[in-house]
């Protein structure tokens, strides 16, 4: 167990200390940072041209500003200066809030119509103030006032798939398959090259005189797995951090609030059993990649080693395309049980909501059993595959590798 | 003690090892010699369990499985390390695979680097070292965990005489420390100098086995060095002389077909007079190697 851990940790450290891994990790964050930075610069350059100024009765103005700080430019103190800013395209408009004979009035002056979002907020605000004024004028008792505040109940019971639901599924589908494909291609390539670079080298003889080939093989695969888990963890934590930031950033919070249901549905689809499928998918492809790495003729062929696994992953990836709008198809159901394909197709069914827990359990069981059987068998023939160095055909190498220790 | 009993191994129709038998007691060095393809590496691979074979190989009366891997130090024929690691990382990694802790190994690294006169520091990357120094680092990796069974495949190849002497001393130190050592070499001088016994393989079979002295003695003292004013033609007419080779002016090497002929030749050459050199010796290991390897073509 100790030696298995040593191999695992050494493989993990070697990978995470490489520049390739650092680039892989920080790449998306840099892109996100650049996007946010560019958005911020652009927004700063526009000098709050979407903001409005508010004038009028002091109490009303203060109450409204307090509720809508992000939409109001409080630095503008006069109508004259507001008009100048509008002319310079640095202000969207200005609002005058007044009460006259218990009548609340709001007048907006601008080059364009007030945004719907702000208009809604203004309507709610003025209605509330008007209502309070009405109660006060009518001199109602507390009970009377309370009964007048009674609102009708509105409840939605949705049985048909809504537009948001379908959109969420579509977005989840694309994020999921692209995520699975990208991670698989990246790590199958890393694994195959890692193994192939050791192929036929005498260091393998030294290592096999210290530990068993099975332990070494499983240690290697676990090492790569740890790298993948590290990457996923960094992405999840980093993603959560960016999401939190976006929720509070003036640039994005409105968009996030407007699409709250959609985002919540997508996150729910992604952060589910689908993550298990992603992880197990990477495990099974990694084991196959390790076998391919061990089957190259010599270490110089390391770059070619991952090709068969990449092709298989690409095949599974492209087969998903025709079903993006037809996730109920029979072929999707069948492929959701087939190892190497189930990592793409079962998440599709989960997103579509047509996979029962028993179906998911059966599919997972098949996948896990295949992983164990593959790891056991490849671990057994691994020494033979790694120690043979003859430059013959792929099949001959496989045959000789299997027969090497017989 | 390493015991190799009736070990045979075939690759298809090729019999790589044919009923090999030898033992290496604790504190003993055995040299495994033979031409390329004789079966030396296959013997090592069988001992290390890289191959399945017929017969029995035991170390301290136990089969060689993972439980005894920690007691083995193995240097393969071709050198190979992990180029991106530092010297220290490489040594510690391989030592940890022998169940030694990094804490235990790290303080010894400088001493070993000095012992093998490695040009470089433990912080240098393996790929930055010269080939010779990489080879020395690999030797350190083989020996630093104080193995009790040491298997060295061509350890002297590529080493200059000074570094060969360092390695010889390290092998002798390990032997004196109780290790059983087996190494292959094409350099018979090293074998003669370091080994307590030797085994020669030819076509997968043992053709010579015993201590260096015993092996040489079995060939008899059939090499006669003489310094005389006799001519080569005259010397070749002497009884039991198979061939005469002039080594220097008046110095000849006579190959005899019977070592007992030496006394008669001595009498004939000296007639009771002074002679500068008359030395009757068994053949060198090199000559025995050539003879035995030559038998292949007979």
PDB file of N, CA and C in Angstrom, chain A residues 5 36 43 61 77 79 164 175 184 223 228 235 268 273-274 285 294 349 356 406:
ATOM      1  N   UNK A   5       1.126   4.220  -2.853  1.00  0.00           N
ATOM      2  CA  UNK A   5       0.976   5.635  -2.526  1.00  0.00           C
ATOM      3  C   UNK A   5       2.177   6.450  -3.019  1.00  0.00           C
ATOM      4  N   UNK A  36     -13.799  40.136 -17.512  1.00  0.00           N
ATOM      5  CA  UNK A  36     -14.329  41.039 -16.486  1.00  0.00           C
ATOM      6  C   UNK A  36     -13.640  42.398 -16.577  1.00  0.00           C
ATOM      7  N   UNK A  43     -17.263  49.637 -19.109  1.00  0.00           N
ATOM      8  CA  UNK A  43     -18.304  50.270 -18.297  1.00  0.00           C
ATOM      9  C   UNK A  43     -17.803  51.585 -17.718  1.00  0.00           C
ATOM     10  N   UNK A  61     -37.047  61.541  -2.591  1.00  0.00           N
ATOM     11  CA  UNK A  61     -35.804  61.337  -3.350  1.00  0.00           C
ATOM     12  C   UNK A  61     -34.856  60.421  -2.575  1.00  0.00           C
ATOM     13  N   UNK A  77     -26.299  67.399  -9.052  1.00  0.00           N
ATOM     14  CA  UNK A  77     -27.078  68.158  -8.063  1.00  0.00           C
ATOM     15  C   UNK A  77     -28.150  69.073  -8.674  1.00  0.00           C
ATOM     16  N   UNK A  79     -30.813  70.134 -12.247  1.00  0.00           N
ATOM     17  CA  UNK A  79     -31.428  69.726 -13.508  1.00  0.00           C
ATOM     18  C   UNK A  79     -30.571  70.191 -14.683  1.00  0.00           C
ATOM     19  N   UNK A 164     -37.683  28.057 -20.190  1.00  0.00           N
ATOM     20  CA  UNK A 164     -36.482  28.129 -19.347  1.00  0.00           C
ATOM     21  C   UNK A 164     -35.940  26.737 -19.085  1.00  0.00           C
ATOM     22  N   UNK A 175     -22.616  22.171 -21.835  1.00  0.00           N
ATOM     23  CA  UNK A 175     -21.532  22.321 -20.848  1.00  0.00           C
ATOM     24  C   UNK A 175     -21.006  20.930 -20.471  1.00  0.00           C
ATOM     25  N   UNK A 184     -11.483  14.511 -20.814  1.00  0.00           N
ATOM     26  CA  UNK A 184     -11.041  13.199 -21.289  1.00  0.00           C
ATOM     27  C   UNK A 184      -9.861  13.328 -22.247  1.00  0.00           C
ATOM     28  N   UNK A 223      -2.503   8.443  -9.606  1.00  0.00           N
ATOM     29  CA  UNK A 223      -1.786   9.728  -9.635  1.00  0.00           C
ATOM     30  C   UNK A 223      -2.462  10.688 -10.599  1.00  0.00           C
ATOM     31  N   UNK A 228      -6.675  15.048 -11.807  1.00  0.00           N
ATOM     32  CA  UNK A 228      -7.986  15.431 -12.342  1.00  0.00           C
ATOM     33  C   UNK A 228      -8.874  15.972 -11.220  1.00  0.00           C
ATOM     34  N   UNK A 235     -11.533  24.148 -10.132  1.00  0.00           N
ATOM     35  CA  UNK A 235     -12.564  24.758 -10.968  1.00  0.00           C
ATOM     36  C   UNK A 235     -13.848  25.005 -10.174  1.00  0.00           C
ATOM     37  N   UNK A 268     -27.850  22.875 -11.037  1.00  0.00           N
ATOM     38  CA  UNK A 268     -28.447  21.655 -10.496  1.00  0.00           C
ATOM     39  C   UNK A 268     -28.158  20.466 -11.412  1.00  0.00           C
ATOM     40  N   UNK A 273     -25.272  13.757  -9.919  1.00  0.00           N
ATOM     41  CA  UNK A 273     -24.665  12.448 -10.221  1.00  0.00           C
ATOM     42  C   UNK A 273     -23.793  12.544 -11.471  1.00  0.00           C
ATOM     43  N   UNK A 274     -24.057  13.561 -12.265  1.00  0.00           N
ATOM     44  CA  UNK A 274     -23.277  13.736 -13.500  1.00  0.00           C
ATOM     45  C   UNK A 274     -21.788  13.906 -13.225  1.00  0.00           C
ATOM     46  N   UNK A 285     -11.365   5.961 -19.262  1.00  0.00           N
ATOM     47  CA  UNK A 285     -10.560   6.402 -20.417  1.00  0.00           C
ATOM     48  C   UNK A 285      -9.082   6.469 -20.034  1.00  0.00           C
ATOM     49  N   UNK A 294       1.291   1.880 -22.932  1.00  0.00           N
ATOM     50  CA  UNK A 294       2.164   0.724 -22.732  1.00  0.00           C
ATOM     51  C   UNK A 294       2.344  -0.076 -24.022  1.00  0.00           C
ATOM     52  N   UNK A 349     -29.340  11.845 -20.108  1.00  0.00           N
ATOM     53  CA  UNK A 349     -30.647  11.381 -19.609  1.00  0.00           C
ATOM     54  C   UNK A 349     -30.966  12.019 -18.256  1.00  0.00           C
ATOM     55  N   UNK A 356     -34.250   6.830 -14.183  1.00  0.00           N
ATOM     56  CA  UNK A 356     -34.670   6.521 -12.817  1.00  0.00           C
ATOM     57  C   UNK A 356     -33.443   6.166 -11.981  1.00  0.00           C
ATOM     58  N   UNK A 406       4.649 -15.459 -19.410  1.00  0.00           N
ATOM     59  CA  UNK A 406       4.086 -16.808 -19.292  1.00  0.00           C
ATOM     60  C   UNK A 406       5.200 -17.838 -19.319  1.00  0.00           C
TER      61      UNK A 406
END
